[in-house]
Amino acid sequence: MSARGKIITMICVVLLGLGASIGLIFWSTGVDDLSIKKALTSQDIAIQALRVGRNTSEQLRDAREIILFGMDSHADFATHKNYALSAFSKWGDYLEDYALLSGESSGAAAGTERQKSFLALKNQYNNIDVRVETAIESHQEGNQARAAAELNAVVLGEYDKEFLPGIEKEINTDRSLADDAKGKAIDHSRFARRTSIIVIPVVALIVIVLSIILTRDIVSSMEKLKKGAEQLGEGNLTVRVDLDKRDEFGSLARAFNKMAQDLSDSRKELEIINAELAGFAHTVSHDLKGPLAAIMLAGPALREAIDNPEQESLGIDELLAIIEANIEKSSNLIDDVLSLAEAG
């Protein structure tokens, strides 16, 4: 893997760790929000159930004061009845909201046990309300005994034995659901925090390890290249950098080795050329010395022939011919050397 690839890998690991941590935080936040909403909705349901029970109790108290004590508080009776019906309406709305938070459709929510219990309590309340209204009407008609009997039957029968326990059961159920939702929110928050605490150090450790490996690799490669360059600068053309890698440093090492090999080959070629030049110079100097030697020998002989013409020796014409011939030979050799030099 190249150095760039290692750096990209390290960046990807960092981004992956950060993404995982951020994802856990967002997931925890979303789950916490949902759990908190469910907890608050369950609390609202419990509050509305409590309001239903309290206002129903107030209705019965108002009816008892009207029937048993002749107190004209029918207006309070109607107010508490409206409060109870309003609480039932909100109770039903909150049940729908809870069903949606739980991922259920409104039609499915209507078939849940909580919805069935709610409808059963609402029907019981309607029966209680009708019977209480009947008792009040009996009181207004002057049939006190019948009104009192009907009221007592409602209070001691349907209200005490079925309606009130049902309301208390729903309140306890919703409080329990609210507590469970709060507990889940707390658990999710703890899980997210603990996971983040684990993920972040692991990512940091991976980054540190990768950084150390990458740094050591870079430093080692640069050190080998530096030593090779120093030895090459000192004239050691046999030096080679041993980096069997497929990254940028490996490419640089291969280029360095090729350069060193080219320099070594060039030196060998220069040595061969220098040897050839030395041999050529020796040959040229030897060939040039022959005519020059002849000229040098003919010079004194020519002077002696001129000074002593009576002596038997080579004639002046012969000596001049020798000198001219060797001068021409030297000139031809020099021309050949020049032609050879021009030919490379």
mmCIF file of C-alpha atoms in Angstrom:
data_model
loop_
_atom_site.group_PDB
_atom_site.id
_atom_site.type_symbol
_atom_site.label_atom_id
_atom_site.label_comp_id
_atom_site.label_asym_id
_atom_site.label_seq_id
_atom_site.Cartn_x
_atom_site.Cartn_y
_atom_site.Cartn_z
ATOM 1 C CA MET A 1 0.000 0.000 0.000
ATOM 2 C CA SER A 2 1.303 3.445 -0.880
ATOM 3 C CA ALA A 3 1.909 6.141 1.720
ATOM 4 C CA ARG A 4 -1.048 8.030 0.323
ATOM 5 C CA GLY A 5 -3.176 4.899 0.640
ATOM 6 C CA LYS A 6 -2.108 4.469 4.266
ATOM 7 C CA ILE A 7 -2.977 8.085 5.036
ATOM 8 C CA ILE A 8 -6.361 7.673 3.331
ATOM 9 C CA THR A 9 -6.938 4.473 5.324
ATOM 10 C CA MET A 10 -6.126 6.276 8.564
ATOM 11 C CA ILE A 11 -8.496 9.112 7.652
ATOM 12 C CA CYS A 12 -11.223 6.580 6.805
ATOM 13 C CA VAL A 13 -10.745 4.862 10.180
ATOM 14 C CA VAL A 14 -11.014 8.222 11.953
ATOM 15 C CA LEU A 15 -14.124 9.165 10.004
ATOM 16 C CA LEU A 16 -15.628 5.720 10.601
ATOM 17 C CA GLY A 17 -15.044 5.993 14.345
ATOM 18 C CA LEU A 18 -16.438 9.501 14.480
ATOM 19 C CA GLY A 19 -19.404 8.440 12.354
ATOM 20 C CA ALA A 20 -20.078 5.498 14.643
ATOM 21 C CA SER A 21 -19.917 7.720 17.722
ATOM 22 C CA ILE A 22 -22.130 10.376 16.162
ATOM 23 C CA GLY A 23 -24.520 7.694 14.917
ATOM 24 C CA LEU A 24 -24.764 6.217 18.400
ATOM 25 C CA ILE A 25 -25.409 9.652 19.841
ATOM 26 C CA PHE A 26 -28.143 10.383 17.304
ATOM 27 C CA TRP A 27 -29.613 6.916 17.742
ATOM 28 C CA SER A 28 -29.600 7.318 21.504
ATOM 29 C CA THR A 29 -31.101 10.777 21.195
ATOM 30 C CA GLY A 30 -33.869 9.496 18.914
ATOM 31 C CA VAL A 31 -34.614 6.535 21.159
ATOM 32 C CA ASP A 32 -34.507 8.770 24.226
ATOM 33 C CA ASP A 33 -36.902 11.244 22.611
ATOM 34 C CA LEU A 34 -39.290 8.454 21.714
ATOM 35 C CA SER A 35 -39.074 6.924 25.181
ATOM 36 C CA ILE A 36 -39.559 10.302 26.827
ATOM 37 C CA LYS A 37 -42.562 11.051 24.593
ATOM 38 C CA LYS A 38 -44.063 7.680 25.471
ATOM 39 C CA ALA A 39 -43.378 8.311 29.149
ATOM 40 C CA LEU A 40 -45.011 11.752 29.007
ATOM 41 C CA THR A 41 -47.982 10.362 27.052
ATOM 42 C CA SER A 42 -48.420 7.593 29.624
ATOM 43 C CA GLN A 43 -48.311 10.223 32.362
ATOM 44 C CA ASP A 44 -50.933 12.272 30.523
ATOM 45 C CA ILE A 45 -53.138 9.179 30.217
ATOM 46 C CA ALA A 46 -52.758 8.512 33.944
ATOM 47 C CA ILE A 47 -53.621 12.166 34.692
ATOM 48 C CA GLN A 48 -56.764 12.018 32.551
ATOM 49 C CA ALA A 49 -57.785 8.732 34.197
ATOM 50 C CA LEU A 50 -57.265 10.403 37.564
ATOM 51 C CA ARG A 51 -59.394 13.354 36.431
ATOM 52 C CA VAL A 52 -62.135 10.968 35.307
ATOM 53 C CA GLY A 53 -62.113 9.201 38.662
ATOM 54 C CA ARG A 54 -62.048 12.465 40.654
ATOM 55 C CA ASN A 55 -64.838 14.147 38.676
ATOM 56 C CA THR A 56 -66.958 10.987 38.745
ATOM 57 C CA SER A 57 -66.512 10.923 42.513
ATOM 58 C CA GLU A 58 -67.513 14.604 42.643
ATOM 59 C CA GLN A 59 -70.589 13.813 40.560
ATOM 60 C CA LEU A 60 -71.632 11.131 43.012
ATOM 61 C CA ARG A 61 -70.976 13.456 45.933
ATOM 62 C CA ASP A 62 -73.094 16.179 44.321
ATOM 63 C CA ALA A 63 -75.867 13.656 43.615
ATOM 64 C CA ARG A 64 -75.743 12.465 47.249
ATOM 65 C CA GLU A 65 -76.042 16.054 48.512
ATOM 66 C CA ILE A 66 -78.979 16.660 46.180
ATOM 67 C CA ILE A 67 -80.812 13.460 47.059
ATOM 68 C CA LEU A 68 -79.968 12.946 50.734
ATOM 69 C CA PHE A 69 -79.611 16.504 51.968
ATOM 70 C CA GLY A 70 -81.773 18.408 49.515
ATOM 71 C CA MET A 71 -78.967 20.708 48.512
ATOM 72 C CA ASP A 72 -79.461 22.329 45.130
ATOM 73 C CA SER A 73 -75.988 21.768 43.629
ATOM 74 C CA HIS A 74 -77.115 20.417 40.279
ATOM 75 C CA ALA A 75 -74.960 23.023 38.531
ATOM 76 C CA ASP A 76 -71.838 21.539 40.161
ATOM 77 C CA PHE A 77 -73.050 18.081 39.176
ATOM 78 C CA ALA A 78 -73.230 19.161 35.518
ATOM 79 C CA THR A 79 -69.789 20.849 35.721
ATOM 80 C CA HIS A 80 -68.130 17.724 37.077
ATOM 81 C CA LYS A 81 -69.915 15.664 34.434
ATOM 82 C CA ASN A 82 -68.487 17.920 31.691
ATOM 83 C CA TYR A 83 -65.031 17.669 33.261
ATOM 84 C CA ALA A 84 -65.274 13.875 33.308
ATOM 85 C CA LEU A 85 -66.390 13.739 29.652
ATOM 86 C CA SER A 86 -63.565 16.131 28.672
ATOM 87 C CA ALA A 87 -61.051 13.946 30.519
ATOM 88 C CA PHE A 88 -62.390 10.875 28.701
ATOM 89 C CA SER A 89 -61.956 12.670 25.360
ATOM 90 C CA LYS A 90 -58.349 13.632 26.121
ATOM 91 C CA TRP A 91 -57.707 10.159 27.457
ATOM 92 C CA GLY A 92 -58.760 8.681 24.112
ATOM 93 C CA ASP A 93 -56.591 11.174 22.205
ATOM 94 C CA TYR A 94 -53.550 10.301 24.296
ATOM 95 C CA LEU A 95 -54.185 6.600 23.696
ATOM 96 C CA GLU A 96 -54.111 7.307 19.946
ATOM 97 C CA ASP A 97 -50.866 9.268 20.365
ATOM 98 C CA TYR A 98 -49.309 6.418 22.329
ATOM 99 C CA ALA A 99 -50.334 3.932 19.645
ATOM 100 C CA LEU A 100 -48.683 6.085 16.975
ATOM 101 C CA LEU A 101 -45.499 6.376 19.075
ATOM 102 C CA SER A 102 -45.537 2.582 19.375
ATOM 103 C CA GLY A 103 -45.731 2.251 15.598
ATOM 104 C CA GLU A 104 -49.372 1.206 15.481
ATOM 105 C CA SER A 105 -52.083 2.588 13.227
ATOM 106 C CA SER A 106 -55.183 4.163 14.684
ATOM 107 C CA GLY A 107 -57.254 1.181 13.540
ATOM 108 C CA ALA A 108 -54.897 -1.258 15.230
ATOM 109 C CA ALA A 109 -54.834 0.857 18.343
ATOM 110 C CA ALA A 110 -58.599 0.480 18.666
ATOM 111 C CA GLY A 111 -58.104 -3.248 19.156
ATOM 112 C CA THR A 112 -55.496 -3.051 21.910
ATOM 113 C CA GLU A 113 -56.228 -4.115 25.474
ATOM 114 C CA ARG A 114 -55.755 -0.566 26.751
ATOM 115 C CA GLN A 115 -58.274 0.772 24.244
ATOM 116 C CA LYS A 116 -60.715 -1.987 25.193
ATOM 117 C CA SER A 117 -60.315 -1.162 28.882
ATOM 118 C CA PHE A 118 -60.805 2.529 28.103
ATOM 119 C CA LEU A 119 -64.028 1.855 26.181
ATOM 120 C CA ALA A 120 -65.280 -0.451 28.941
ATOM 121 C CA LEU A 121 -64.680 2.251 31.570
ATOM 122 C CA LYS A 122 -66.363 4.858 29.399
ATOM 123 C CA ASN A 123 -69.411 2.598 29.010
ATOM 124 C CA GLN A 124 -69.481 2.036 32.776
ATOM 125 C CA TYR A 125 -69.301 5.776 33.317
ATOM 126 C CA ASN A 126 -72.201 6.311 30.931
ATOM 127 C CA ASN A 127 -74.261 3.707 32.846
ATOM 128 C CA ILE A 128 -73.350 5.341 36.145
ATOM 129 C CA ASP A 129 -74.265 8.754 34.779
ATOM 130 C CA VAL A 130 -77.626 7.540 33.476
ATOM 131 C CA ARG A 131 -78.487 5.834 36.750
ATOM 132 C CA VAL A 132 -77.437 8.867 38.784
ATOM 133 C CA GLU A 133 -79.533 11.121 36.530
ATOM 134 C CA THR A 134 -82.431 8.722 37.074
ATOM 135 C CA ALA A 135 -81.947 8.920 40.850
ATOM 136 C CA ILE A 136 -81.928 12.743 40.716
ATOM 137 C CA GLU A 137 -85.105 12.713 38.623
ATOM 138 C CA SER A 138 -86.749 10.411 41.217
ATOM 139 C CA HIS A 139 -85.733 12.885 43.918
ATOM 140 C CA GLN A 140 -87.202 15.776 41.959
ATOM 141 C CA GLU A 141 -90.435 13.779 41.548
ATOM 142 C CA GLY A 142 -90.571 13.379 45.321
ATOM 143 C CA ASN A 143 -89.729 9.701 45.424
ATOM 144 C CA GLN A 144 -86.925 10.063 47.965
ATOM 145 C CA ALA A 145 -86.657 6.395 48.892
ATOM 146 C CA ARG A 146 -86.325 5.264 45.315
ATOM 147 C CA ALA A 147 -83.744 7.971 44.587
ATOM 148 C CA ALA A 148 -81.633 7.025 47.627
ATOM 149 C CA ALA A 149 -81.845 3.327 46.815
ATOM 150 C CA GLU A 150 -80.779 3.916 43.219
ATOM 151 C CA LEU A 151 -77.863 6.131 44.304
ATOM 152 C CA ASN A 152 -76.662 3.618 46.884
ATOM 153 C CA ALA A 153 -76.894 0.815 44.332
ATOM 154 C CA VAL A 154 -74.778 2.812 41.920
ATOM 155 C CA VAL A 155 -72.164 3.780 44.528
ATOM 156 C CA LEU A 156 -71.908 0.439 46.256
ATOM 157 C CA GLY A 157 -72.303 -1.599 43.089
ATOM 158 C CA GLU A 158 -70.956 -0.531 39.732
ATOM 159 C CA TYR A 159 -68.859 2.417 40.970
ATOM 160 C CA ASP A 160 -67.078 0.780 43.929
ATOM 161 C CA LYS A 161 -66.762 -2.731 42.518
ATOM 162 C CA GLU A 162 -65.982 -2.112 38.835
ATOM 163 C CA PHE A 163 -65.459 1.497 37.802
ATOM 164 C CA LEU A 164 -63.171 2.737 40.580
ATOM 165 C CA PRO A 165 -60.910 -0.382 40.550
ATOM 166 C CA GLY A 166 -60.730 -0.127 36.751
ATOM 167 C CA ILE A 167 -59.656 3.530 36.966
ATOM 168 C CA GLU A 168 -57.022 2.678 39.576
ATOM 169 C CA LYS A 169 -55.776 -0.199 37.440
ATOM 170 C CA GLU A 170 -55.384 2.052 34.390
ATOM 171 C CA ILE A 171 -53.604 4.692 36.452
ATOM 172 C CA ASN A 172 -51.184 2.116 37.829
ATOM 173 C CA THR A 173 -50.663 0.634 34.359
ATOM 174 C CA ASP A 174 -49.828 3.989 32.786
ATOM 175 C CA ARG A 175 -47.579 4.961 35.654
ATOM 176 C CA SER A 176 -45.755 1.675 35.208
ATOM 177 C CA LEU A 177 -45.449 2.292 31.461
ATOM 178 C CA ALA A 178 -44.132 5.787 32.119
ATOM 179 C CA ASP A 179 -41.552 4.415 34.556
ATOM 180 C CA ASP A 180 -40.527 1.734 32.045
ATOM 181 C CA ALA A 181 -40.140 4.310 29.268
ATOM 182 C CA LYS A 182 -38.044 6.527 31.516
ATOM 183 C CA GLY A 183 -35.924 3.539 32.464
ATOM 184 C CA LYS A 184 -35.374 2.640 28.796
ATOM 185 C CA ALA A 185 -34.373 6.212 28.023
ATOM 186 C CA ILE A 186 -31.851 6.126 30.845
ATOM 187 C CA ASP A 187 -30.547 2.722 29.719
ATOM 188 C CA HIS A 188 -30.153 3.888 26.124
ATOM 189 C CA SER A 189 -28.332 7.016 27.259
ATOM 190 C CA ARG A 190 -25.972 4.944 29.386
ATOM 191 C CA PHE A 191 -25.399 2.491 26.528
ATOM 192 C CA ALA A 192 -24.617 5.315 24.089
ATOM 193 C CA ARG A 193 -22.240 6.975 26.543
ATOM 194 C CA ARG A 194 -20.475 3.727 27.381
ATOM 195 C CA THR A 195 -20.175 2.739 23.722
ATOM 196 C CA SER A 196 -18.827 6.178 22.826
ATOM 197 C CA ILE A 197 -16.348 5.920 25.686
ATOM 198 C CA ILE A 198 -15.172 2.597 24.225
ATOM 199 C CA VAL A 199 -15.270 3.545 20.527
ATOM 200 C CA ILE A 200 -13.414 6.837 20.825
ATOM 201 C CA PRO A 201 -10.328 5.381 22.636
ATOM 202 C CA VAL A 202 -10.253 2.422 20.227
ATOM 203 C CA VAL A 203 -10.303 4.770 17.246
ATOM 204 C CA ALA A 204 -7.629 6.927 18.869
ATOM 205 C CA LEU A 205 -5.481 3.832 19.510
ATOM 206 C CA ILE A 206 -5.862 2.681 15.897
ATOM 207 C CA VAL A 207 -4.921 6.149 14.665
ATOM 208 C CA ILE A 208 -1.861 6.217 16.937
ATOM 209 C CA VAL A 209 -0.721 2.749 15.789
ATOM 210 C CA LEU A 210 -1.218 3.630 12.121
ATOM 211 C CA SER A 211 0.579 6.931 12.639
ATOM 212 C CA ILE A 212 3.548 5.184 14.278
ATOM 213 C CA ILE A 213 3.724 2.558 11.513
ATOM 214 C CA LEU A 214 3.414 5.184 8.782
ATOM 215 C CA THR A 215 5.991 7.469 10.412
ATOM 216 C CA ARG A 216 8.492 4.645 10.923
ATOM 217 C CA ASP A 217 8.020 3.513 7.344
ATOM 218 C CA ILE A 218 8.557 7.021 5.975
ATOM 219 C CA VAL A 219 11.586 7.704 8.190
ATOM 220 C CA SER A 220 13.174 4.331 7.342
ATOM 221 C CA SER A 221 12.666 4.846 3.614
ATOM 222 C CA MET A 222 14.046 8.384 3.710
ATOM 223 C CA GLU A 223 17.075 7.235 5.716
ATOM 224 C CA LYS A 224 17.935 4.541 3.143
ATOM 225 C CA LEU A 225 17.559 7.004 0.280
ATOM 226 C CA LYS A 226 19.707 9.552 2.131
ATOM 227 C CA LYS A 227 22.555 7.070 2.719
ATOM 228 C CA GLY A 228 22.418 5.944 -0.909
ATOM 229 C CA ALA A 229 22.617 9.549 -2.140
ATOM 230 C CA GLU A 230 25.582 10.263 0.128
ATOM 231 C CA GLN A 231 27.533 7.217 -1.118
ATOM 232 C CA LEU A 232 26.693 8.071 -4.710
ATOM 233 C CA GLY A 233 27.940 11.609 -4.134
ATOM 234 C CA GLU A 234 31.229 10.154 -2.819
ATOM 235 C CA GLY A 235 31.700 8.301 -6.101
ATOM 236 C CA ASN A 236 30.455 4.843 -5.157
ATOM 237 C CA LEU A 237 28.516 3.971 -8.301
ATOM 238 C CA THR A 238 27.844 0.407 -7.089
ATOM 239 C CA VAL A 239 25.536 1.576 -4.300
ATOM 240 C CA ARG A 240 21.893 0.492 -4.541
ATOM 241 C CA VAL A 241 18.885 1.346 -2.340
ATOM 242 C CA ASP A 242 17.040 -1.798 -1.237
ATOM 243 C CA LEU A 243 13.358 -0.768 -0.974
ATOM 244 C CA ASP A 244 11.071 -3.527 -2.188
ATOM 245 C CA LYS A 245 7.901 -1.465 -1.936
ATOM 246 C CA ARG A 246 5.122 -0.425 -4.256
ATOM 247 C CA ASP A 247 4.651 3.040 -2.870
ATOM 248 C CA GLU A 248 6.168 6.399 -3.736
ATOM 249 C CA PHE A 249 9.397 5.597 -1.897
ATOM 250 C CA GLY A 250 9.717 2.334 -3.824
ATOM 251 C CA SER A 251 9.352 4.236 -7.106
ATOM 252 C CA LEU A 252 11.958 6.746 -5.955
ATOM 253 C CA ALA A 253 14.352 3.942 -4.954
ATOM 254 C CA ARG A 254 13.965 2.255 -8.356
ATOM 255 C CA ALA A 255 14.638 5.586 -10.095
ATOM 256 C CA PHE A 256 17.709 6.099 -7.874
ATOM 257 C CA ASN A 257 19.054 2.617 -8.660
ATOM 258 C CA LYS A 258 18.512 3.177 -12.404
ATOM 259 C CA MET A 259 20.375 6.478 -12.196
ATOM 260 C CA ALA A 260 23.273 4.812 -10.347
ATOM 261 C CA GLN A 261 23.367 2.008 -12.931
ATOM 262 C CA ASP A 262 23.350 4.526 -15.791
ATOM 263 C CA LEU A 263 26.222 6.431 -14.165
ATOM 264 C CA SER A 264 28.163 3.191 -13.703
ATOM 265 C CA ASP A 265 27.599 2.222 -17.346
ATOM 266 C CA SER A 266 28.643 5.712 -18.448
ATOM 267 C CA ARG A 267 31.859 5.445 -16.417
ATOM 268 C CA LYS A 268 32.693 2.086 -18.051
ATOM 269 C CA GLU A 269 32.048 3.549 -21.473
ATOM 270 C CA LEU A 270 34.290 6.523 -20.649
ATOM 271 C CA GLU A 271 37.036 4.192 -19.475
ATOM 272 C CA ILE A 272 36.827 2.252 -22.742
ATOM 273 C CA ILE A 273 36.864 5.481 -24.752
ATOM 274 C CA ASN A 274 39.831 6.797 -22.769
ATOM 275 C CA ALA A 275 41.730 3.557 -23.389
ATOM 276 C CA GLU A 276 40.959 3.795 -27.095
ATOM 277 C CA LEU A 277 42.055 7.431 -27.146
ATOM 278 C CA ALA A 278 45.297 6.561 -25.381
ATOM 279 C CA GLY A 279 46.032 3.836 -27.933
ATOM 280 C CA PHE A 280 45.121 6.163 -30.754
ATOM 281 C CA ALA A 281 47.396 8.898 -29.397
ATOM 282 C CA HIS A 282 50.235 6.379 -29.116
ATOM 283 C CA THR A 283 49.719 5.248 -32.684
ATOM 284 C CA VAL A 284 49.488 8.810 -34.005
ATOM 285 C CA SER A 285 52.590 9.936 -32.114
ATOM 286 C CA HIS A 286 54.508 6.884 -33.403
ATOM 287 C CA ASP A 287 53.421 7.511 -36.979
ATOM 288 C CA LEU A 288 54.263 11.207 -36.722
ATOM 289 C CA LYS A 289 57.683 10.569 -35.209
ATOM 290 C CA GLY A 290 58.830 8.524 -38.280
ATOM 291 C CA PRO A 291 58.643 11.383 -40.816
ATOM 292 C CA LEU A 292 59.895 13.878 -38.261
ATOM 293 C CA ALA A 293 62.891 11.645 -37.517
ATOM 294 C CA ALA A 294 63.671 11.372 -41.195
ATOM 295 C CA ILE A 295 63.447 15.136 -41.587
ATOM 296 C CA MET A 296 65.647 15.627 -38.532
ATOM 297 C CA LEU A 297 68.267 13.255 -39.998
ATOM 298 C CA ALA A 298 68.074 14.816 -43.446
ATOM 299 C CA GLY A 299 68.586 18.339 -42.079
ATOM 300 C CA PRO A 300 72.198 17.922 -40.846
ATOM 301 C CA ALA A 301 73.048 15.839 -43.912
ATOM 302 C CA LEU A 302 71.750 18.647 -46.109
ATOM 303 C CA ARG A 303 73.847 21.206 -44.273
ATOM 304 C CA GLU A 304 76.964 19.030 -44.587
ATOM 305 C CA ALA A 305 76.313 18.528 -48.312
ATOM 306 C CA ILE A 306 76.040 22.243 -48.796
ATOM 307 C CA ASP A 307 79.232 22.941 -46.778
ATOM 308 C CA ASN A 308 81.313 20.111 -48.386
ATOM 309 C CA PRO A 309 80.018 19.479 -51.892
ATOM 310 C CA GLU A 310 83.152 17.543 -52.792
ATOM 311 C CA GLN A 311 82.377 14.745 -50.293
ATOM 312 C CA GLU A 312 80.665 11.658 -51.544
ATOM 313 C CA SER A 313 77.254 11.584 -49.975
ATOM 314 C CA LEU A 314 73.666 12.037 -50.875
ATOM 315 C CA GLY A 315 73.095 14.957 -53.094
ATOM 316 C CA ILE A 316 71.242 18.070 -52.148
ATOM 317 C CA ASP A 317 68.373 17.165 -54.439
ATOM 318 C CA GLU A 318 68.003 13.754 -52.884
ATOM 319 C CA LEU A 319 68.009 15.178 -49.357
ATOM 320 C CA LEU A 320 65.425 17.779 -50.322
ATOM 321 C CA ALA A 321 63.287 15.063 -51.844
ATOM 322 C CA ILE A 322 63.502 13.080 -48.593
ATOM 323 C CA ILE A 323 62.509 16.136 -46.569
ATOM 324 C CA GLU A 324 59.612 17.006 -48.913
ATOM 325 C CA ALA A 325 58.328 13.418 -48.939
ATOM 326 C CA ASN A 326 58.313 13.195 -45.140
ATOM 327 C CA ILE A 327 56.740 16.634 -44.819
ATOM 328 C CA GLU A 328 53.976 15.478 -47.179
ATOM 329 C CA LYS A 329 53.608 12.254 -45.209
ATOM 330 C CA SER A 330 53.284 14.216 -41.927
ATOM 331 C CA SER A 331 50.746 16.542 -43.524
ATOM 332 C CA ASN A 332 48.706 13.561 -44.728
ATOM 333 C CA LEU A 333 48.811 12.002 -41.237
ATOM 334 C CA ILE A 334 47.652 15.266 -39.688
ATOM 335 C CA ASP A 335 44.824 15.504 -42.235
ATOM 336 C CA ASP A 336 43.805 11.912 -41.411
ATOM 337 C CA VAL A 337 43.764 12.698 -37.687
ATOM 338 C CA LEU A 338 41.595 15.755 -38.303
ATOM 339 C CA SER A 339 39.190 13.737 -40.475
ATOM 340 C CA LEU A 340 38.990 11.056 -37.809
ATOM 341 C CA ALA A 341 38.288 13.666 -35.134
ATOM 342 C CA GLU A 342 35.547 15.204 -37.252
ATOM 343 C CA ALA A 343 34.021 11.756 -37.786
ATOM 344 C CA GLY A 344 33.773 11.218 -34.016
#
